[in-house]
XYZ file of C-alpha atoms in Angstrom:
697
model
C 73.496 77.317 100.043
C 73.457 78.892 96.612
C 74.206 82.379 95.417
C 70.502 83.032 95.281
C 70.311 82.367 99.000
C 72.988 84.927 99.751
C 72.031 87.641 97.326
C 68.756 89.466 97.345
C 66.925 89.820 94.038
C 68.022 92.911 92.148
C 64.456 94.083 91.751
C 63.542 93.645 95.418
C 60.746 96.251 95.546
C 57.149 95.229 96.049
C 54.188 95.801 98.309
C 55.520 92.970 100.465
C 58.892 94.699 100.784
C 57.151 97.915 101.839
C 55.129 96.165 104.525
C 58.125 94.207 105.855
C 60.192 97.364 106.234
C 57.405 99.653 107.451
C 58.181 99.128 111.174
C 61.815 100.058 110.584
C 60.699 103.120 108.601
C 58.558 104.244 111.555
C 61.535 103.824 113.915
C 63.608 105.998 111.604
C 61.194 108.898 112.232
C 63.209 109.481 115.393
C 64.696 113.008 115.055
C 68.021 111.619 116.293
C 68.146 109.562 113.117
C 66.828 112.269 110.792
C 69.391 114.784 112.040
C 71.741 113.217 109.462
C 69.288 114.291 106.755
C 68.605 118.030 107.288
C 66.061 118.252 104.468
C 63.804 115.565 105.911
C 64.364 116.870 109.442
C 62.884 120.206 108.319
C 59.902 118.330 106.852
C 59.383 116.444 110.112
C 59.571 119.638 112.152
C 57.011 121.176 109.787
C 54.782 118.098 110.150
C 54.963 118.364 113.946
C 54.122 122.102 113.875
C 51.203 121.555 111.518
C 49.898 118.701 113.667
C 50.074 120.893 116.767
C 48.256 123.666 114.880
C 45.530 121.245 113.713
C 44.981 120.148 117.330
C 44.895 123.733 118.603
C 42.547 125.206 115.977
C 39.298 123.769 117.402
C 40.300 125.005 120.846
C 40.801 128.555 119.598
C 37.829 128.597 117.271
C 40.066 128.935 114.218
C 38.999 127.941 110.715
C 40.547 125.506 108.256
C 40.841 122.511 110.601
C 40.258 119.976 107.815
C 42.778 121.639 105.534
C 45.388 121.792 108.300
C 44.903 118.122 109.197
C 45.206 117.179 105.513
C 48.491 119.092 105.261
C 49.800 117.494 108.471
C 48.976 113.976 107.304
C 50.632 114.558 103.928
C 53.771 115.933 105.562
C 54.037 112.937 107.902
C 53.598 110.638 104.909
C 56.366 112.526 103.107
C 58.793 111.857 105.953
C 57.604 108.258 106.274
C 58.108 107.593 102.579
C 61.645 108.957 102.853
C 62.508 106.672 105.766
C 60.747 103.816 103.972
C 63.051 104.213 100.964
C 66.062 103.937 103.250
C 64.528 101.034 105.165
C 63.800 99.049 101.988
C 67.368 99.558 100.768
C 68.809 98.526 104.133
C 66.350 95.637 104.323
C 67.952 94.032 101.302
C 71.312 94.256 103.047
C 69.887 92.712 106.197
C 68.409 89.840 104.180
C 71.826 89.135 102.703
C 73.418 89.445 106.132
C 70.925 86.964 107.598
C 71.820 84.432 104.921
C 75.518 84.961 105.540
C 74.985 84.711 109.286
C 73.449 81.287 108.732
C 76.774 80.122 107.282
C 78.654 81.209 110.400
C 78.506 78.278 112.770
C 80.605 77.185 115.696
C 82.477 74.072 114.631
C 85.073 71.826 116.123
C 88.726 72.299 115.279
C 91.891 70.254 115.590
C 94.551 72.623 116.913
C 98.215 71.696 116.523
C 100.376 72.003 119.619
C 103.911 73.179 119.017
C 103.651 73.381 115.235
C 107.041 73.085 113.541
C 107.177 74.786 110.149
C 110.308 72.805 109.318
C 108.339 69.548 109.644
C 104.771 70.347 108.517
C 104.018 66.707 107.721
C 104.115 65.940 111.457
C 101.370 68.463 112.212
C 99.083 65.757 113.563
C 101.623 64.488 116.105
C 100.319 66.591 119.004
C 96.846 68.042 118.654
C 93.839 68.967 120.746
C 90.158 69.335 119.972
C 88.790 72.858 120.525
C 85.795 74.924 119.452
C 86.357 77.251 116.516
C 85.381 80.184 118.751
C 88.388 79.410 120.981
C 90.944 79.728 118.191
C 93.306 82.677 118.350
C 95.137 84.494 115.586
C 98.274 82.528 114.723
C 96.933 79.127 115.791
C 97.572 76.215 113.427
C 94.847 73.659 112.713
C 94.627 70.467 110.690
C 91.577 70.035 108.445
C 90.850 66.781 106.620
C 88.275 65.781 104.012
C 84.715 66.266 105.217
C 85.579 68.830 107.882
C 84.669 72.516 107.982
C 87.514 75.026 108.027
C 87.122 76.642 111.476
C 88.369 80.150 110.639
C 89.961 82.400 108.043
C 93.555 81.511 107.353
C 96.305 80.536 104.942
C 97.241 77.006 103.934
C 100.806 76.442 105.158
C 101.065 72.804 104.125
C 99.214 70.504 101.761
C 96.715 70.847 98.961
C 92.976 70.164 98.965
C 89.767 70.831 97.083
C 87.389 73.087 99.011
C 83.651 73.673 98.705
C 83.100 77.448 98.936
C 79.479 77.432 97.768
C 78.258 78.769 101.120
C 80.256 81.947 100.492
C 80.399 82.377 96.707
C 77.338 80.448 95.566
C 79.483 78.496 93.093
C 78.942 74.745 93.295
C 82.261 73.778 91.682
C 85.009 73.083 94.242
C 88.237 75.074 94.190
C 91.819 74.044 94.918
C 93.705 75.610 97.806
C 97.393 74.902 98.312
C 100.343 76.149 100.307
C 102.972 78.458 98.922
C 100.975 80.202 96.197
C 98.492 82.970 95.558
C 95.613 80.541 96.159
C 96.449 79.724 99.738
C 93.718 81.712 101.520
C 90.755 79.813 102.971
C 87.570 81.143 104.528
C 85.972 79.962 107.743
C 82.772 78.002 107.167
C 83.892 76.399 103.902
C 84.349 72.620 103.709
C 87.348 70.527 102.667
C 86.270 67.892 100.147
C 89.485 65.954 99.650
C 92.979 65.484 101.056
C 94.358 67.252 104.122
C 95.661 70.750 104.755
C 97.369 72.560 107.597
C 95.960 76.055 108.074
C 97.332 78.999 110.047
C 94.463 81.117 111.410
C 94.793 84.780 110.405
C 91.559 86.199 111.844
C 90.759 87.248 115.377
C 87.669 85.820 117.134
C 84.574 87.608 115.856
C 86.534 89.221 113.019
C 86.382 86.531 110.366
C 85.739 87.376 106.754
C 82.101 86.327 107.111
C 81.751 88.572 110.189
C 83.110 91.512 108.212
C 80.817 90.678 105.308
C 77.794 90.678 107.611
C 78.706 94.084 109.003
C 79.458 95.548 105.611
C 76.279 94.462 103.818
C 74.063 95.869 106.568
C 73.135 99.404 105.557
C 73.124 100.628 109.146
C 76.917 100.589 109.336
C 77.411 102.304 106.014
C 79.100 105.720 106.102
C 78.321 108.534 103.677
C 80.766 109.049 100.848
C 82.385 112.450 100.145
C 80.088 112.953 97.168
C 77.033 112.309 99.334
C 78.337 114.658 102.004
C 78.876 117.392 99.409
C 75.385 116.847 98.032
C 73.949 116.959 101.552
C 75.631 120.339 102.074
C 74.121 121.591 98.803
C 70.665 120.373 99.773
C 71.004 121.997 103.192
C 72.000 125.271 101.562
C 68.987 125.157 99.228
C 66.750 124.380 102.200
C 68.053 127.437 104.081
C 67.536 129.645 101.023
C 63.920 128.523 100.575
C 63.320 128.802 104.319
C 64.314 132.478 104.129
C 62.130 132.939 101.036
C 59.056 131.402 102.674
C 59.568 133.403 105.876
C 59.717 136.553 103.736
C 56.556 135.659 101.812
C 54.402 135.819 104.946
C 54.978 139.505 105.777
C 54.870 140.510 102.111
C 51.520 138.809 101.550
C 50.282 140.109 104.900
C 50.955 143.664 103.822
C 48.444 143.106 101.027
C 45.812 141.740 103.428
C 46.335 138.079 102.429
C 48.576 136.680 105.147
C 48.942 132.897 104.715
C 48.464 130.563 107.667
C 51.324 128.698 109.323
C 50.119 125.454 107.706
C 50.270 127.050 104.260
C 53.780 128.405 104.837
C 55.039 125.039 106.089
C 53.462 123.240 103.130
C 54.949 125.768 100.723
C 58.397 125.300 102.264
C 58.190 121.517 101.970
C 57.129 121.785 98.340
C 59.983 124.127 97.442
C 62.936 122.508 99.209
C 64.564 119.502 97.454
C 62.607 116.845 99.358
C 62.706 114.266 96.551
C 66.478 113.826 96.414
C 66.723 114.415 100.153
C 64.378 111.488 100.713
C 66.139 109.156 98.266
C 69.803 110.076 98.762
C 70.530 107.459 101.408
C 68.664 104.749 99.505
C 70.665 105.502 96.342
C 73.980 105.029 98.138
C 72.921 101.855 99.923
C 71.507 100.403 96.709
C 74.770 101.184 94.889
C 76.713 99.000 97.319
C 73.949 96.411 97.141
C 74.308 96.114 93.374
C 77.929 95.163 93.941
C 76.848 92.505 96.414
C 74.404 91.226 93.796
C 77.489 90.464 91.705
C 79.311 88.904 94.667
C 81.659 91.862 95.096
C 82.025 93.110 98.646
C 82.961 96.770 99.002
C 84.674 97.524 102.289
C 84.196 101.238 101.646
C 81.368 103.262 100.148
C 84.039 105.672 98.975
C 85.491 102.907 96.787
C 82.154 102.376 95.033
C 81.936 106.068 94.334
C 85.564 106.240 93.188
C 84.858 103.415 90.740
C 82.511 105.741 88.900
C 85.305 108.256 88.321
C 88.082 105.809 87.405
C 90.087 106.911 84.384
C 92.827 104.229 84.382
C 92.181 100.514 84.722
C 95.037 98.074 85.446
C 94.357 94.421 84.659
C 96.490 91.344 85.125
C 96.995 89.368 81.950
C 96.577 85.801 83.170
C 93.052 85.045 84.315
C 91.788 88.506 83.409
C 92.546 89.219 79.784
C 93.485 85.647 78.980
C 92.067 82.435 80.382
C 93.670 81.511 83.665
C 94.752 78.181 82.220
C 96.578 78.022 78.930
C 95.106 75.977 76.094
C 96.622 73.622 73.572
C 97.170 75.433 70.298
C 99.610 73.278 68.294
C 101.377 69.899 68.213
C 105.048 69.884 67.158
C 106.315 66.374 66.253
C 109.998 65.498 66.488
C 111.848 64.395 63.318
C 110.709 60.974 62.183
C 107.546 60.989 64.300
C 104.171 60.663 62.595
C 102.019 63.660 63.490
C 98.912 61.514 63.857
C 100.688 59.253 66.356
C 101.747 62.314 68.373
C 98.129 63.503 68.327
C 96.821 60.102 69.465
C 99.271 59.805 72.352
C 98.717 63.427 73.437
C 94.952 62.871 73.488
C 95.133 59.480 75.245
C 97.472 60.801 77.923
C 95.042 63.686 78.539
C 91.804 61.712 78.845
C 92.188 61.316 82.593
C 93.593 64.829 83.065
C 90.786 66.898 84.697
C 92.573 70.222 84.231
C 91.505 72.745 81.572
C 94.879 72.221 79.877
C 94.216 68.493 79.610
C 90.735 69.051 78.243
C 92.112 71.499 75.679
C 94.546 68.831 74.385
C 91.649 66.423 73.798
C 89.696 69.213 72.064
C 92.663 70.022 69.808
C 93.036 66.355 68.872
C 89.341 66.185 68.014
C 89.716 69.203 65.731
C 92.575 67.360 64.024
C 90.337 64.332 63.493
C 91.662 62.119 66.290
C 89.197 60.881 68.912
C 90.723 58.485 71.485
C 89.073 55.095 71.638
C 87.706 53.886 74.954
C 89.637 51.146 76.681
C 88.327 49.289 79.724
C 91.826 48.218 80.699
C 93.348 51.675 80.652
C 94.693 52.978 83.985
C 94.929 56.704 84.590
C 98.167 58.154 85.946
C 97.279 61.486 87.592
C 99.537 64.511 87.636
C 101.549 65.033 90.814
C 103.864 67.792 91.894
C 106.652 65.218 92.254
C 106.501 63.667 88.767
C 105.138 66.762 86.949
C 103.591 64.340 84.439
C 100.266 62.674 83.759
C 99.148 59.947 81.387
C 97.740 56.437 81.132
C 98.946 52.862 81.301
C 97.426 50.676 78.591
C 96.153 47.151 79.176
C 98.979 45.703 77.060
C 101.625 47.342 79.263
C 102.269 50.403 77.084
C 102.742 53.711 78.905
C 101.829 57.161 77.571
C 103.029 60.352 79.250
C 102.863 64.106 78.843
C 104.174 66.847 81.114
C 107.062 69.217 81.792
C 109.788 68.727 79.196
C 112.540 68.032 81.735
C 110.411 65.457 83.562
C 109.335 63.628 80.410
C 112.909 63.643 79.100
C 114.151 62.158 82.371
C 111.407 59.508 82.185
C 112.523 58.446 78.714
C 116.225 58.525 79.604
C 115.576 56.292 82.605
C 113.979 53.655 80.364
C 115.815 53.734 77.079
C 118.070 56.720 76.851
C 117.896 59.491 74.238
C 120.306 60.228 71.418
C 121.781 63.712 71.107
C 119.888 64.611 67.915
C 116.519 63.848 69.497
C 117.443 65.752 72.662
C 118.509 68.770 70.572
C 115.295 68.638 68.513
C 113.230 68.550 71.709
C 115.216 71.438 73.186
C 114.741 73.536 70.023
C 110.962 73.098 70.074
C 110.716 73.745 73.798
C 112.799 76.908 73.459
C 110.768 78.159 70.481
C 107.492 77.689 72.339
C 108.852 79.387 75.464
C 110.267 82.366 73.559
C 106.899 82.934 71.888
C 105.277 83.244 75.299
C 103.769 79.750 75.281
C 104.145 76.793 77.627
C 105.692 73.591 76.229
C 104.589 70.092 77.270
C 106.598 67.107 76.065
C 104.902 63.870 74.946
C 106.435 60.386 75.098
C 105.436 56.735 75.003
C 106.881 53.418 76.144
C 105.830 50.215 74.397
C 104.939 46.918 76.062
C 108.615 46.010 75.739
C 109.508 48.982 77.941
C 111.382 50.889 75.227
C 110.486 54.602 75.443
C 110.751 57.386 72.882
C 110.034 61.092 72.672
C 107.263 62.064 70.241
C 107.032 65.853 70.314
C 105.807 68.972 72.056
C 102.384 70.428 72.805
C 102.285 74.206 72.632
C 100.006 75.763 75.241
C 99.250 79.420 74.748
C 97.329 82.197 76.378
C 93.932 82.574 74.758
C 92.305 85.984 74.930
C 88.798 85.777 76.334
C 85.964 86.251 73.906
C 84.268 89.633 73.830
C 87.009 91.500 75.695
C 87.853 93.708 72.736
C 84.269 94.992 72.706
C 84.293 95.565 76.466
C 87.549 97.483 76.293
C 86.108 99.555 73.463
C 83.150 100.372 75.725
C 85.562 101.426 78.481
C 87.399 103.606 75.988
C 84.071 105.264 75.170
C 83.722 105.984 78.907
C 87.072 107.738 78.815
C 88.883 104.949 80.674
C 92.401 103.928 79.642
C 93.156 100.214 80.043
C 96.621 98.901 80.907
C 97.568 95.219 80.846
C 100.090 94.295 83.549
C 102.126 91.114 83.052
C 105.405 89.467 83.875
C 105.763 88.291 80.260
C 108.441 89.564 77.940
C 107.541 92.726 75.985
C 107.155 90.914 72.638
C 104.582 88.438 73.944
C 102.862 91.092 76.058
C 102.402 93.475 73.125
C 100.981 90.707 70.923
C 98.380 89.753 73.511
C 97.591 93.402 74.245
C 96.965 94.068 70.561
C 94.692 91.031 70.282
C 92.737 92.001 73.399
C 92.420 95.654 72.420
C 93.910 97.234 75.545
C 95.394 100.701 75.276
C 98.769 100.093 76.906
C 100.897 97.356 78.429
C 103.386 97.081 81.284
C 105.605 94.055 80.612
C 108.013 92.243 82.926
C 106.241 94.042 85.766
C 107.514 93.764 89.329
C 105.514 94.865 92.395
C 107.564 98.069 92.428
C 106.719 98.702 88.770
C 102.973 98.347 89.433
C 103.152 100.702 92.395
C 105.159 103.289 90.429
C 102.683 103.183 87.527
C 99.711 103.776 89.821
C 101.447 106.696 91.515
C 102.316 108.301 88.175
C 98.695 108.075 87.070
C 97.448 109.528 90.356
C 99.940 112.389 90.226
C 98.300 113.349 86.937
C 94.956 113.698 88.711
C 93.540 110.360 87.544
C 91.753 107.728 89.640
C 93.129 104.209 89.235
C 91.488 100.808 89.627
C 93.401 97.549 89.880
C 92.777 93.866 90.494
C 95.137 91.366 92.112
C 95.341 88.206 94.181
C 98.909 87.805 95.384
C 100.957 89.171 98.235
C 103.092 90.902 95.626
C 99.955 92.796 94.509
C 99.216 94.124 98.012
C 101.170 97.405 97.727
C 99.523 98.293 94.428
C 96.046 97.291 95.687
C 96.504 99.531 98.707
C 97.696 102.444 96.557
C 94.928 102.159 93.940
C 91.763 104.189 94.425
C 89.768 101.034 93.686
C 91.620 97.853 94.632
C 89.694 94.636 93.933
C 91.242 91.615 95.643
C 90.322 88.073 94.672
C 88.755 85.926 97.388
C 91.079 83.102 96.335
C 94.075 85.334 96.907
C 96.260 85.768 99.933
C 95.123 87.415 103.147
C 97.555 90.254 102.471
C 95.865 91.020 99.146
C 92.370 90.977 100.674
C 93.426 93.252 103.510
C 95.085 95.706 101.114
C 92.169 96.093 98.674
C 88.958 97.989 99.341
C 86.822 95.445 97.498
C 86.805 91.651 97.521
C 85.451 89.623 94.612
C 83.964 86.475 96.135
C 83.882 84.741 92.728
C 87.537 85.600 92.040
C 86.718 86.722 88.509
C 89.133 89.567 87.690
C 87.140 90.647 84.631
C 84.417 91.733 87.048
C 86.465 94.872 87.621
C 84.837 96.168 84.463
C 81.416 95.627 86.060
C 82.598 97.412 89.210
C 83.433 100.491 87.139
C 80.043 100.333 85.419
C 78.212 100.059 88.756
C 80.208 102.992 90.139
C 79.220 105.115 87.163
C 75.630 103.952 87.500
C 75.638 105.080 91.139
C 76.877 108.559 90.240
C 74.496 108.847 87.288
C 71.525 107.735 89.403
C 72.347 110.318 92.035
C 72.804 113.009 89.391
C 69.621 112.056 87.536
C 67.430 112.150 90.635
C 69.059 115.385 91.797
C 68.261 116.934 88.422
C 64.690 115.634 88.637
C 64.282 116.931 92.189
C 65.520 120.446 91.461
C 63.507 120.661 88.234
C 60.545 119.386 90.214
C 60.908 122.175 92.758
C 61.116 124.845 90.054
C 57.967 123.483 88.408
C 56.093 123.346 91.730
C 57.081 126.947 92.390
C 55.529 128.175 89.133
C 52.585 125.802 89.476
C 51.347 126.671 92.955
C 52.664 130.122 93.912
C 50.501 131.995 91.321
C 47.389 130.104 92.460
C 48.137 130.754 96.130
C 48.785 134.481 95.963
C 46.767 135.630 92.950
C 44.297 137.258 95.388
C 47.025 139.398 96.949
C 48.892 140.000 93.707
C 46.442 140.023 90.747
C 49.343 140.240 88.317
C 50.158 136.599 89.071
C 46.977 135.553 87.252
C 48.927 135.485 83.995
C 51.223 132.835 85.466
C 48.395 130.644 86.750
C 48.538 128.513 83.600
C 47.230 125.396 85.349
C 44.017 127.035 86.469
C 44.027 125.291 89.839
C 40.696 125.261 91.666
C 41.647 127.360 94.668
C 44.668 128.369 96.763
C 43.893 125.660 99.340
C 43.454 122.953 96.701
C 46.678 124.118 95.023
C 48.805 123.762 98.146
C 47.204 120.463 99.202
C 47.622 119.013 95.696
C 51.270 120.014 95.680
C 51.926 118.432 99.075
C 50.191 115.193 98.040
C 52.208 115.073 94.820
C 55.393 115.796 96.768
C 54.794 112.694 98.921
C 53.688 110.365 96.140
C 56.605 111.145 93.846
C 59.009 109.796 96.488
C 57.284 106.397 96.467
C 57.176 106.437 92.674
C 60.953 106.939 92.500
C 61.999 104.343 95.121
C 62.254 101.527 92.513
C 64.468 103.726 90.324
C 66.699 104.593 93.286
C 67.111 100.903 94.140
C 67.520 99.656 90.573
C 69.652 102.556 89.379
C 69.564 104.525 86.158
C 70.793 102.479 83.238
C 74.293 103.460 82.187
C 75.239 103.644 78.517
C 78.886 104.379 77.639
C 79.072 107.821 76.051
C 80.817 111.150 76.394
C 80.257 113.461 79.353
C 78.395 115.983 77.189
C 76.096 113.272 75.844
C 75.388 112.033 79.376
C 74.617 115.567 80.539
C 72.331 116.161 77.571
C 70.438 112.919 78.196
C 70.189 113.701 81.883
C 68.721 117.146 81.250
C 66.382 115.896 78.532
C 64.962 112.933 80.442
C 65.137 113.954 84.088
C 65.287 117.735 83.751
C 62.338 118.003 81.368
C 60.589 115.142 83.167
C 61.055 116.917 86.487
C 59.403 120.030 85.050
C 56.507 118.302 83.288
C 55.587 115.753 85.974
C 54.473 118.277 88.655
C 52.240 120.177 86.225
C 50.463 116.987 85.211
C 50.429 115.392 88.667
C 49.344 118.460 90.603
C 46.589 119.225 88.095
C 45.177 115.690 88.278
C 45.261 115.715 92.081
C 43.664 119.167 92.108
C 40.741 117.851 90.063
C 40.139 115.242 92.774
C 40.669 117.649 95.695
C 38.206 120.110 94.130
C 35.476 117.505 94.614
C 35.989 117.603 98.403
C 33.678 120.110 100.156
C 35.562 123.041 101.613
C 38.289 123.106 98.959
C-alpha cells in the first residue's frame, strides 16, 4: 500500500464526492446533530415552519402558496448544503480510515514464555503461537524476517530492517534496533531481515493504527477553543438579528404592510451569518485533513489550531537542521602517507557500505578525482556493532578498513603494531576533528603479506540542509523565533546555527534544559512548538503547545506529543506551523466574507422589501430589484448557492503567504471583505432577473 492509498487527494471535491456524501448529509439534518450548530438549527426550524405554512395555505385559502413553497425549498437546500460541506470533509477522513483499516489484520504471533531480560538471546527457548488479538500489554514476542509485527511495541533485543510502507507510504525499509531512539515498531508492519524481540506496549484494540483510524474520522473530532468562541459569536449575532426581524413585523404592520411569516423567516436566514455557520465544521475538519495529507497525525484539534499561533519553534539539530547522517568533508593523511592512496583506500573500503556516510566517502573521492575500479574478486566486509569497522578484502589478500579510530587502531596493532609517532599523529587528527564538532573515521590497510599500516582520518561533518535558511527567513517573517537545540558544544552549535540561519541556539542541552526553555517562553505568553523522537524528549514534548513526535521514536515520545509524524521528517514541523496558520486564516477569511455578505444582503433586499411601507427607502434601492417577493426569493437562493460555491475553498484552505499581521488583515479585508460585499449585489441581481420571468413574481 502506498501513501496515495492512505491519503485522500488534497482537492477531493467533485460532483462524485457530493453524490457519495449526500446520504450522510441528509442524516445530518437530524436536529440532534444540528443542535451543535445553532445558526443552522435556526435555519432548519425556519425551513420547517415555512414548509408547514406552505402546506396550510391552500387549506385556509391564503395567497402566495408558490412563493412560500419556493422559500421553503431554498431554506431546506441551505441546511442541506451546510451538512453536505461537513459530510464531504468527514468523507475524506473516512476514506483514509478505510485504507488504514485495511492494514489492520489479525496475524499470528510467537509469544515468549518467561522472558528473561538478562538473557534476551534465549527468547526463542519457550514460546507459543497465539493470535495478535490475544496479546496483552507487556507481552514479549519474537518476530523474524518475513513476519508481520503483531502489535505496537519497542524492540528490546536485536536489530532488523522493517517495511513500514503500509503506514507511511514510503517504500524504503527502515532500521529498528534495541536500546535507541529508533526502537518503536508499529503493528501491521513487516520485518524484512534479521530477528527482533519486541515488548508489546499497546492494549488490545488500542494500537497506533486503531488510534489513527479514530482520529482521522471527522465524527470523533472535538471543536477547538477558537471554534467554540466563534460559535458563541455566531449565536450572538443570530439572536441579535432574530430580535431585529421580530421587531420589523410590527413596525411594518403599523404602516399597513405586514410581512408574512415566510418573508420574515427568509429575511432572518439571509441576515444571520449562515455562510460561516454552514462551513465552520468543514473548515476545522479539513484543517486536520491537510495534516494527514502530509502524513502528520494530530491527536488534538487544539494542537492544529495552536500551531497557527506558535511564536517559538524548537528544532533538534541532527536530522532537522542538518542531515541525520554526517557526510565526508575532508581526508587527513598521516605523515608520510600519499593523499591519493588514502583517498583510494577510503573509497574502496566504502564501496560496499550502504550507509549515507559510506556513500558520502565515495562521492568525496570522486570529487577528488579518484573513482574505485571494479574488482570481481573483492569481498565486502560489512559494518557490525562488534567490530565497528567496514571494508573490503581484495582478491590478492590485501585488506582495507575504515571505522571508529579506536577499532581501526586496534586492528592495525593486532597485525603489525604501531609506532608512537604514528599513534600520536592519529590521535591529534582525531582530536582536532572531534573538537570541531565532526566525527572522525580512521582508515588503514593491510597488504597481502599481512603487514598493516594507518593511512589517515576521514572527517565527517554535519551538513546543513539546503534551503533551510530561506525557510527560517519565512518563519521570521511570520513572527516566529527559531531555536536550535543540540547536545553539541557551544562553538560547534553556534557555527551551525549561523549557517542555517536560526535565531538562537541552546547548546549542550539536557532534557531539563529543554523543558526549562519551553516554560520560560510560555511564561512570556508565547506558544511553543517542538519536535523530538527520544524518551529524553518526552517531558518537553508534553510541555510544548505543539509537540510533534517522530513515528520512529520511542513510545514515550509518541505518547507525550500531540502530533505524530508518520514519515519521521522533523523539518515537517515548519509545514505544521504553516497549515495551522492556514486553518486560522481560512476561518478568518470566510468569517469576514460571511459578515460582509450579510451586510450587503441587508442593504440589497430590505429597501426593496419595505419600500411600499417606507417610501424613503426608495433611495437605497440601488439594485432596482423587480419586486419585494423576487427580492427575498433571490436573496434566499443566493444564500444557499454561495455555501456550495465556498465548499472547495473551505476544504482546500486559503493560501497562506508569510507577512505581517497588518498586511494579512489588509489582504483579508480587501479580498474577502470587499468580495463579500460585492458578490451579493451581483448574485442577487442576476437571480432576480431570472425570478422576474416567473409568473407571479
